[in-house]
PDB file of C-alpha atoms in Angstrom:
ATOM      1  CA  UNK K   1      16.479   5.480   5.985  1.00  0.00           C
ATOM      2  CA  UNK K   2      15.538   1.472   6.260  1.00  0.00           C
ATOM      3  CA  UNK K   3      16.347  -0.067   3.202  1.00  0.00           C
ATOM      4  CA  UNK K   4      14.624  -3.750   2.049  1.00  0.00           C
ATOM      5  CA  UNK K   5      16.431  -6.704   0.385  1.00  0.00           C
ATOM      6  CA  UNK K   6      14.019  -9.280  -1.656  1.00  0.00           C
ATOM      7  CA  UNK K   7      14.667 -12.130  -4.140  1.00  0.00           C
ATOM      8  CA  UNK K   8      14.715 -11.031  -7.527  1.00  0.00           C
ATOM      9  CA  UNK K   9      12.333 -13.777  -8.907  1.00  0.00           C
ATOM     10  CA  UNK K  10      10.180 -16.630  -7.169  1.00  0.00           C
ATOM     11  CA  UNK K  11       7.891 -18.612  -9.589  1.00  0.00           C
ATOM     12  CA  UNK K  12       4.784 -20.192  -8.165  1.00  0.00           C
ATOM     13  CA  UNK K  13       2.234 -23.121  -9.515  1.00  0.00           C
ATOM     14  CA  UNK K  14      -1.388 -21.988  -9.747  1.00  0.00           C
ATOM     15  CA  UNK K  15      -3.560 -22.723  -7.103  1.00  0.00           C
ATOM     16  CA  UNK K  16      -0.254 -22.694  -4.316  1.00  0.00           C
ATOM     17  CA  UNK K  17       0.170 -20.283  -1.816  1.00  0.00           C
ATOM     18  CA  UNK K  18       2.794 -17.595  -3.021  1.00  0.00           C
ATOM     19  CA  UNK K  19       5.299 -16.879  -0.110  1.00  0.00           C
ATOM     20  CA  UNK K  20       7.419 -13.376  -0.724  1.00  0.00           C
ATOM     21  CA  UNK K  21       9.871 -12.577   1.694  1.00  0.00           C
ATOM     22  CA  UNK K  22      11.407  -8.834   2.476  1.00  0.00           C
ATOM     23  CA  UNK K  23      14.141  -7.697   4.905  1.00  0.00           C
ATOM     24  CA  UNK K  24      14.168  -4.609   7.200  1.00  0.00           C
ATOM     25  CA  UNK K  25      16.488  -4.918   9.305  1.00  0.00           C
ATOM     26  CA  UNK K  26      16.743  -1.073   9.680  1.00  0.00           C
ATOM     27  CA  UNK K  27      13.338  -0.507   9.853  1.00  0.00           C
ATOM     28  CA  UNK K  28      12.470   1.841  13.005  1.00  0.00           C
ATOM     29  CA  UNK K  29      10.318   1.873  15.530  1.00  0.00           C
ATOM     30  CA  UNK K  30       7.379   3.900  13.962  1.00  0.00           C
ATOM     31  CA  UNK K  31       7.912   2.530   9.776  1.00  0.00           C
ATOM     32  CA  UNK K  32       5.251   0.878   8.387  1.00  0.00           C
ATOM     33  CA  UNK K  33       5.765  -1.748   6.353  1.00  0.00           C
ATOM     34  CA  UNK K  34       3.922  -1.800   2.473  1.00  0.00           C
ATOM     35  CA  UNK K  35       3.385  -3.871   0.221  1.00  0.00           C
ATOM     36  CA  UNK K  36       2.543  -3.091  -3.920  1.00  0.00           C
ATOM     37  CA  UNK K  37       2.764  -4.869  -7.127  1.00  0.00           C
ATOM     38  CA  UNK K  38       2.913  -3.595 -10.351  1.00  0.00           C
ATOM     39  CA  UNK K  39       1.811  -5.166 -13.292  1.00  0.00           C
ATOM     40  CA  UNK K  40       3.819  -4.972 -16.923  1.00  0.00           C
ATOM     41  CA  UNK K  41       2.881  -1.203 -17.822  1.00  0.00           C
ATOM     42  CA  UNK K  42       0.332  -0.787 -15.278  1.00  0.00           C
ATOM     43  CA  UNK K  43       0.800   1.987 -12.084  1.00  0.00           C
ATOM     44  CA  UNK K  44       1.439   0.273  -8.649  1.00  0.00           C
ATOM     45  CA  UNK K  45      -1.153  -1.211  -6.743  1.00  0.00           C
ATOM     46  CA  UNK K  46      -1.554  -1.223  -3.227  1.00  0.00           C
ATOM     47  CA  UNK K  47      -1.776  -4.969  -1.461  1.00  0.00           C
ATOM     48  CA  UNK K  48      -0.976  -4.061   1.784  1.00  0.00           C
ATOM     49  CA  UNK K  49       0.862  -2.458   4.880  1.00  0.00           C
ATOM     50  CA  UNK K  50       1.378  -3.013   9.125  1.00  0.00           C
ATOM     51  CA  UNK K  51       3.463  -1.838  11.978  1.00  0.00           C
ATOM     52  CA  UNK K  52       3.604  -5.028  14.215  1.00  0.00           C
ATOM     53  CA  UNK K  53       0.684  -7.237  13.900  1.00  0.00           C
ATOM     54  CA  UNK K  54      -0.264  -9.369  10.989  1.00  0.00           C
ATOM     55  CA  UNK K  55      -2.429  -8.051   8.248  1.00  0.00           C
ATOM     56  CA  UNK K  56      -5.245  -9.681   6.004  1.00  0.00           C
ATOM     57  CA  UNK K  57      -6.965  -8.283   3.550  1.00  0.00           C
ATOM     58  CA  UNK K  58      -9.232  -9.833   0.527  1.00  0.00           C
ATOM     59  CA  UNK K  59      -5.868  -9.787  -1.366  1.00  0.00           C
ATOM     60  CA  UNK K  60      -3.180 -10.995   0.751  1.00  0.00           C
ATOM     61  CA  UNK K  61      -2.055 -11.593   3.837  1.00  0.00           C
ATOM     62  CA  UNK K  62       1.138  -9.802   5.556  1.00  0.00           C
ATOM     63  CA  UNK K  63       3.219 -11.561   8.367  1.00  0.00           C
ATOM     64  CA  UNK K  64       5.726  -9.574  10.283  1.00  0.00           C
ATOM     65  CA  UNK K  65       8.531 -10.750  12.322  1.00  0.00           C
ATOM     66  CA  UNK K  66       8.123  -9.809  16.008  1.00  0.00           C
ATOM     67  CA  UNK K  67      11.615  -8.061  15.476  1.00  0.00           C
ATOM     68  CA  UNK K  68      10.052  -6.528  12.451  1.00  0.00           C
ATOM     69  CA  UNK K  69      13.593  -7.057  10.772  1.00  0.00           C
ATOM     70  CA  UNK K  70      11.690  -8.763   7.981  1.00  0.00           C
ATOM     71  CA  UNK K  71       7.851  -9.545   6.406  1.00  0.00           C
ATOM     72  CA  UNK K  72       6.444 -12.085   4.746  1.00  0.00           C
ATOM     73  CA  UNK K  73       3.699 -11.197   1.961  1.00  0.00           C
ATOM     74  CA  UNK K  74       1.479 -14.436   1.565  1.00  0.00           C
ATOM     75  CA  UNK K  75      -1.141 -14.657  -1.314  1.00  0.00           C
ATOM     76  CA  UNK K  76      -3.283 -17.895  -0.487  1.00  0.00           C
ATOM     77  CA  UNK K  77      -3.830 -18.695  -4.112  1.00  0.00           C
ATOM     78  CA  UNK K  78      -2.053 -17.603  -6.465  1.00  0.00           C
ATOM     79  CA  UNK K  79      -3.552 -16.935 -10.006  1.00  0.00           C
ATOM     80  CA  UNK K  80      -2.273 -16.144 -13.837  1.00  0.00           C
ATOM     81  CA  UNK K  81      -3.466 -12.628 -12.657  1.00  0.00           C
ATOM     82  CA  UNK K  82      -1.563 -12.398  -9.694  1.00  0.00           C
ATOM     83  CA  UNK K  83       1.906 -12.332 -12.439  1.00  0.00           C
ATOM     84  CA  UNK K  84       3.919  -9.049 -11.301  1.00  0.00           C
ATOM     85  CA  UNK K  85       6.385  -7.479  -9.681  1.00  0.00           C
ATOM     86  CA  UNK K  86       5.770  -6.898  -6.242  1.00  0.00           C
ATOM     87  CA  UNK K  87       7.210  -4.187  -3.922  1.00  0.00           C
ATOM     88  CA  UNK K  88       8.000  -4.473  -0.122  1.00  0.00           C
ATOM     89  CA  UNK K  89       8.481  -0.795   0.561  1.00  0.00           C
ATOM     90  CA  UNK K  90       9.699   1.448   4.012  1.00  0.00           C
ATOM     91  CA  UNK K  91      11.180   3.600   2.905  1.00  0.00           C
ATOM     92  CA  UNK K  92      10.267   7.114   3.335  1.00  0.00           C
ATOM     93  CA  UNK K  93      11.298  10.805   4.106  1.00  0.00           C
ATOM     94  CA  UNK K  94      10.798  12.512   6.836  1.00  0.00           C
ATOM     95  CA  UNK K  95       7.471  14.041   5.274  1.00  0.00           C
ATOM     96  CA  UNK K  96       6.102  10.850   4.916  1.00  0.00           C
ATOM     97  CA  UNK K  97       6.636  10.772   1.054  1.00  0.00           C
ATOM     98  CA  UNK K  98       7.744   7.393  -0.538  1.00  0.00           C
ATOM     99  CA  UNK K  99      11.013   8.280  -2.643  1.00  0.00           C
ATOM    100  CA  UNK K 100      11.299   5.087  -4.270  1.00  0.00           C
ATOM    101  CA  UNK K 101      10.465   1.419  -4.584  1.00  0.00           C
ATOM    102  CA  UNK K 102      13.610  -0.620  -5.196  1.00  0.00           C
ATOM    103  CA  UNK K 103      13.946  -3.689  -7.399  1.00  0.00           C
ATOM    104  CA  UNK K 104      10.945  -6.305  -5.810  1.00  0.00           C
ATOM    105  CA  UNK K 105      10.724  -9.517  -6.869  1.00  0.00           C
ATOM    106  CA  UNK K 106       9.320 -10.887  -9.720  1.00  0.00           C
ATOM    107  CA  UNK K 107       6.632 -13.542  -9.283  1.00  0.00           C
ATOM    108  CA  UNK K 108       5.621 -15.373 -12.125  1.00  0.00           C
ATOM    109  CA  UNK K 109       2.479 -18.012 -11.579  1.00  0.00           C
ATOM    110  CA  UNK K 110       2.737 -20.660 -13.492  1.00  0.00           C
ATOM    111  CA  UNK K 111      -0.102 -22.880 -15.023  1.00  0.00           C
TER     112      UNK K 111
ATOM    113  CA  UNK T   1      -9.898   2.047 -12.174  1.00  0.00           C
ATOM    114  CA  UNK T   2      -8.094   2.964  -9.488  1.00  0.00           C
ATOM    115  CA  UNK T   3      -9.752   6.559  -8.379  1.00  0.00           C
ATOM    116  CA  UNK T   4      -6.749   7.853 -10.362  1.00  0.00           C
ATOM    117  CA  UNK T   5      -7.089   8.803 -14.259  1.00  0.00           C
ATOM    118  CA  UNK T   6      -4.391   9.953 -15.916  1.00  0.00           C
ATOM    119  CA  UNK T   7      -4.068  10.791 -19.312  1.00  0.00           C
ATOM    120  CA  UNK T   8      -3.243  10.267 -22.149  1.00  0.00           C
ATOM    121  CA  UNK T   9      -2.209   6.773 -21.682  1.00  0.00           C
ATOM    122  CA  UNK T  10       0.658   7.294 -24.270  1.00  0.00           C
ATOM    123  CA  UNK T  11       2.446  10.128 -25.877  1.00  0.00           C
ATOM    124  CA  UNK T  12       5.034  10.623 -28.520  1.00  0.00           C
ATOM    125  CA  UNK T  13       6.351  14.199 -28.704  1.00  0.00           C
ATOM    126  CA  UNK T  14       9.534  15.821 -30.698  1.00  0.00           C
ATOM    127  CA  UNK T  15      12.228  17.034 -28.543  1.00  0.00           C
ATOM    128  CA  UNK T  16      10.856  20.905 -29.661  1.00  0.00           C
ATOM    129  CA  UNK T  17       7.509  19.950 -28.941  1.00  0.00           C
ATOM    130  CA  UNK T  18       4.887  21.428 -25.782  1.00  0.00           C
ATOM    131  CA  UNK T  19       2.981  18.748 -24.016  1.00  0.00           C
ATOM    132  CA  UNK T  20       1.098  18.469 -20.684  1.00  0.00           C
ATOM    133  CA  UNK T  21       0.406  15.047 -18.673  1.00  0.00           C
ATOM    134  CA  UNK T  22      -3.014  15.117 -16.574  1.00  0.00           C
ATOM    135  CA  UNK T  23      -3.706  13.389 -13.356  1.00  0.00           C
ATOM    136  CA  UNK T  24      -6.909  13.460 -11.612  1.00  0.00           C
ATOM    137  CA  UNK T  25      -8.521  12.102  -8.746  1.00  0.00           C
ATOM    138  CA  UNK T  26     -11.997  12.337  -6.538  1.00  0.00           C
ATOM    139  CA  UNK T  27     -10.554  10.338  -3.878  1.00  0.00           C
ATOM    140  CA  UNK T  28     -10.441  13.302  -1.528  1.00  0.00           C
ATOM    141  CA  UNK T  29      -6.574  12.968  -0.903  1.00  0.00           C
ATOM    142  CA  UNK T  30      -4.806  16.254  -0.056  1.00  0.00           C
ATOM    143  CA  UNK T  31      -1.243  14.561  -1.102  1.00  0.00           C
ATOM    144  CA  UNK T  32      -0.606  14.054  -5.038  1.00  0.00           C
ATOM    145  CA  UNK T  33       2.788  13.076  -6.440  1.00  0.00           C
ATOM    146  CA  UNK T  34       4.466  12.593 -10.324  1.00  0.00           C
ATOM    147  CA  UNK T  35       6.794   9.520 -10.116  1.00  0.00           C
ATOM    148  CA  UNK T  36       9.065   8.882 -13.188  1.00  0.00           C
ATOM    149  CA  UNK T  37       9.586   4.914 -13.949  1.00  0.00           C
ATOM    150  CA  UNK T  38      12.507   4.467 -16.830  1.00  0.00           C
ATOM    151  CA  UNK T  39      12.885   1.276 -17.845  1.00  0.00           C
ATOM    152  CA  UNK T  40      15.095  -0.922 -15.881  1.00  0.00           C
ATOM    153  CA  UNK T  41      15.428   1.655 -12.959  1.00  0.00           C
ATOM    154  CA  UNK T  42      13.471   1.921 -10.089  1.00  0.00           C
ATOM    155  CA  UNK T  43      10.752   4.370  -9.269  1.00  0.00           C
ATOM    156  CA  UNK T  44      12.121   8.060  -8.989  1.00  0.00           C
ATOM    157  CA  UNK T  45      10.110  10.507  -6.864  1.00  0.00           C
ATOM    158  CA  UNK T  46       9.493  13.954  -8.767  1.00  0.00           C
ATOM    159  CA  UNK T  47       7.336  16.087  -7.623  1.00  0.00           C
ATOM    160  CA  UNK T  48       5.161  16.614  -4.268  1.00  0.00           C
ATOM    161  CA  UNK T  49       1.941  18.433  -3.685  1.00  0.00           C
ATOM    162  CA  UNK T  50       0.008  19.210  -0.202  1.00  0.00           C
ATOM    163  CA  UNK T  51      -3.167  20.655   0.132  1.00  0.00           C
ATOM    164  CA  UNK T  52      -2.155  22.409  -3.721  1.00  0.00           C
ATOM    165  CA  UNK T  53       1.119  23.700  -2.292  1.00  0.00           C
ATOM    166  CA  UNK T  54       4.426  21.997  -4.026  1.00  0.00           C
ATOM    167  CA  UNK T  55       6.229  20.768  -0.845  1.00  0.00           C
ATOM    168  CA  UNK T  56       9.281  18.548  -2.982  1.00  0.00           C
ATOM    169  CA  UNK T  57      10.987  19.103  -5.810  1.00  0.00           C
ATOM    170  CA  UNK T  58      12.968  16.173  -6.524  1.00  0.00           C
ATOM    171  CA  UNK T  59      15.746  17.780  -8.241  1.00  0.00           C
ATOM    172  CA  UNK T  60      13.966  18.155 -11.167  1.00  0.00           C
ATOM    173  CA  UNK T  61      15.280  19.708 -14.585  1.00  0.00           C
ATOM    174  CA  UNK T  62      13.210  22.645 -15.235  1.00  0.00           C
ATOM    175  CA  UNK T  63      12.142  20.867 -18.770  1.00  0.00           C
ATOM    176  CA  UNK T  64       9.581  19.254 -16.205  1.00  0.00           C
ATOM    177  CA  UNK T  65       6.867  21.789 -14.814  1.00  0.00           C
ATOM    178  CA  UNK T  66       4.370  20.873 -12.547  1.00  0.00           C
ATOM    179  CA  UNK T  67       0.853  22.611 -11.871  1.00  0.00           C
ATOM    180  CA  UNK T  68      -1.854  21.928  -8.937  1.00  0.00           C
ATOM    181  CA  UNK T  69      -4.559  24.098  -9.682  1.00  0.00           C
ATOM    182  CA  UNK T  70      -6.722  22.187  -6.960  1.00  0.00           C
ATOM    183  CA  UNK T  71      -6.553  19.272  -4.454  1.00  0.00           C
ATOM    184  CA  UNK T  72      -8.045  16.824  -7.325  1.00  0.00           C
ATOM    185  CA  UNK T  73      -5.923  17.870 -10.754  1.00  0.00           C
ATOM    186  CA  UNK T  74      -1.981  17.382 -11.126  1.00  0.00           C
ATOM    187  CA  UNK T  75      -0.631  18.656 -13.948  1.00  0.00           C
ATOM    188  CA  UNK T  76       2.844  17.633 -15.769  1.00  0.00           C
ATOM    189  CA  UNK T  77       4.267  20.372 -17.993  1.00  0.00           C
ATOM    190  CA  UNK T  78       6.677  18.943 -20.732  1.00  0.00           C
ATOM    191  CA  UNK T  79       8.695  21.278 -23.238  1.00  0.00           C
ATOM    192  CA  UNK T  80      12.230  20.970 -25.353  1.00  0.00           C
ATOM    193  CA  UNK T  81      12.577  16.630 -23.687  1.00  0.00           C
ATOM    194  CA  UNK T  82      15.251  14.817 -24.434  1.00  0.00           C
ATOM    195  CA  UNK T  83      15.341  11.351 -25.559  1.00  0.00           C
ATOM    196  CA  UNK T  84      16.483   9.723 -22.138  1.00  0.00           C
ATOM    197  CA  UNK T  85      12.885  11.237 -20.622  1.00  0.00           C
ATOM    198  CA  UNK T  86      11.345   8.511 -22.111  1.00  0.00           C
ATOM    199  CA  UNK T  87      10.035   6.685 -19.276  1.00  0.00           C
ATOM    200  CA  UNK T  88       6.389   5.920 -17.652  1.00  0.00           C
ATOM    201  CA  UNK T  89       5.243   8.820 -15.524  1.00  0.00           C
ATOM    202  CA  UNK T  90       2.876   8.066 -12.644  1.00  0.00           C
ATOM    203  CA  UNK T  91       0.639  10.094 -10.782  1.00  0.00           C
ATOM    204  CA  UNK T  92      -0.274   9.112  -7.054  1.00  0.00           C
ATOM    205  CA  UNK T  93      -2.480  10.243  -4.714  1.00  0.00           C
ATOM    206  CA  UNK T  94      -2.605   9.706  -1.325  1.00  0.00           C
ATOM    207  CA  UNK T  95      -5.440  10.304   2.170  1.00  0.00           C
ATOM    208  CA  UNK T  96      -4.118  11.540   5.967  1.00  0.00           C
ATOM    209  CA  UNK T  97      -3.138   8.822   8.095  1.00  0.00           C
ATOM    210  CA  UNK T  98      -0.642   5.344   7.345  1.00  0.00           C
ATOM    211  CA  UNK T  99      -2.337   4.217   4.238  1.00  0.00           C
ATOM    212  CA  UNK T 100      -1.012   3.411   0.794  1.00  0.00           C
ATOM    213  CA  UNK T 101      -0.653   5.662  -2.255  1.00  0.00           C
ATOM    214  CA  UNK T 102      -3.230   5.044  -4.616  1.00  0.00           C
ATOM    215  CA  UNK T 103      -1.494   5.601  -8.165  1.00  0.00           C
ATOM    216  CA  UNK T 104      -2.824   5.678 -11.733  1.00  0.00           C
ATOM    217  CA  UNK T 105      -1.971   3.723 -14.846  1.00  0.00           C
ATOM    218  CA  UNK T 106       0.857   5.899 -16.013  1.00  0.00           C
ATOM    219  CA  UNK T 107       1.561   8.156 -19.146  1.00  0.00           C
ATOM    220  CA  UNK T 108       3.814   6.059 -21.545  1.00  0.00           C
ATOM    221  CA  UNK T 109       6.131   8.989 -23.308  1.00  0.00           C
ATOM    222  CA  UNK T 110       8.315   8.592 -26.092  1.00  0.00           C
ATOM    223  CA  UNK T 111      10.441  11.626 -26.771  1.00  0.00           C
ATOM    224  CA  UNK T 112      11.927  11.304 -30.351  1.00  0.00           C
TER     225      UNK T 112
END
C-alpha cells in the first residue's frame, strides 16, 4: 500500500519551468507512478504515469528516481491555465482500482 | 470534453427527494467508477464496475445505488440524502492495460 508525501503549495512565475516533487518510498516493484491535476470544480485530469524510465508527453514531463523512491513532475512552461492541484498517485488495490488521491500540492502560476 | 459526460453538472435535492446522477462514456473502457470528493477531504472511492458487473462496493450507505446497464452508462441512484452528502461526485472510466482513468467533470450536489 505505497503511500506519497508532496508539498502542500509551490507557486511558480509564468513562463518558468514548474518543478513538483512526490515521494514513494514504498512504492513496489511493479507500481506505476501517475500523475493528475484537478482544476477548482473540474474532474481530474490525467498528465501522466511510468514505471522506471522518464516520461514526456505534450503536457509534461515525468522524472523518476532510479530507486523510484520519489518523481519529479516537470511542466516546461508554466501558464495561468496550468493553476491546480496536482496529484502524484500509487496507490492502488490489488484490483488495480485507485482508492484515493491524497492531498497534492497546490500550484499556483503567477503572472 | 474528456470522453466522459456526466450529468447534470449540479443538483440540489431535499433530503426526501429521488434523484439519479448519469455518467457516460464511448471511450470503449470496460472499467467505470463513482468517486465522491467532499470538500476539504480527499477523493473517496465508491463504487466499481467491470465489464457491467459491480466488483467494489466501497462501504457504501445503501442511500447510494448504483446501476450499469452497459459498458458505456453508470448510473448513481440517490434517495432520503443527508446534508453531509453534499460533495462533488465523479465518474471515471478507465481502458485494459497501465493507463490513467479518464474522469468527467463531476455532479455538484447540494442536499438541503
Amino acid at each position: 500500500d505505497a503511500k506519497t508525501t508532496q508539498p502542500t503549495s509551490m507557486d511558480c512565475a509564468e513562463g518558468r519551468a514548474a518543478n513538483l516533487p512526490c515521494n514513494h518510498s514504498t512504492i513496489s516493484g511493479n507500481e506505476y507512478v501517475y500523475w493528475y491535476r484537478q482544476i477548482h470544480s473540474q474532474g481530474p485530469q490525467y498528465i501522466i504515469h511510468g514505471l522506471k524510465n522518464n516520461e514526456t508527453n505534450e503536457m509534461a514531463s515525468l522524472i523518476i528516481t532510479e530507486d523510484r523512491k520519489s518523481s519529479t513532475l516537470i511542466l516546461p512552461h508554466a501558464t495561468l491555465r496550468d493553476t491546480a492541484v496536482y496529484y502524484c498517485i500509487v496507490r492502488f488495490d490489488n484490483a488495480g482500482n485507485m482508492l484515493t488521491f491524497g492531498g497534492g500540492t497546490r500550484l499556483m502560476v503567477k503572472p | 470534453e474528456t470522453g466522459v459526460t456526466q450529468t447534470p453538472r449540479h443538483l440540489v435535492m431535499g433530503m426526501t427527494n429521488k434523484k439519479s446522477l448519469k455518467c457516460e462514456q464511448h471511450l470503449g473502457h470496460n472499467a467505470m467508477y463513482w468517486y465522491k470528493q467532499s470538500a476539504k477531504k480527499p477523493l473517496e472511492l465508491m463504487f466499481v464496475y467491470n465489464f457491467k458487473e459491480q466488483t467494489e462496493n466501497n462501504s457504501v450507505p445503501s442511500r447510494f445505488s448504483p446501476e450499469c446497464p452497459n459498458s458505456s452508462h453508470l448510473f448513481l441512484h440517490l434517495h432520503t440524502l443527508q446534508p453531509e452528502d453534499s460533495a462533488l461526485y465523479l465518474c471515471a472510466s478507465r481502458g485494459e492495460g497501465p493507463y490513467g482513468y479518464t474522469f468527467g467533470s463531476g455532479t455538484r450536489l447540494t442536499v438541503v
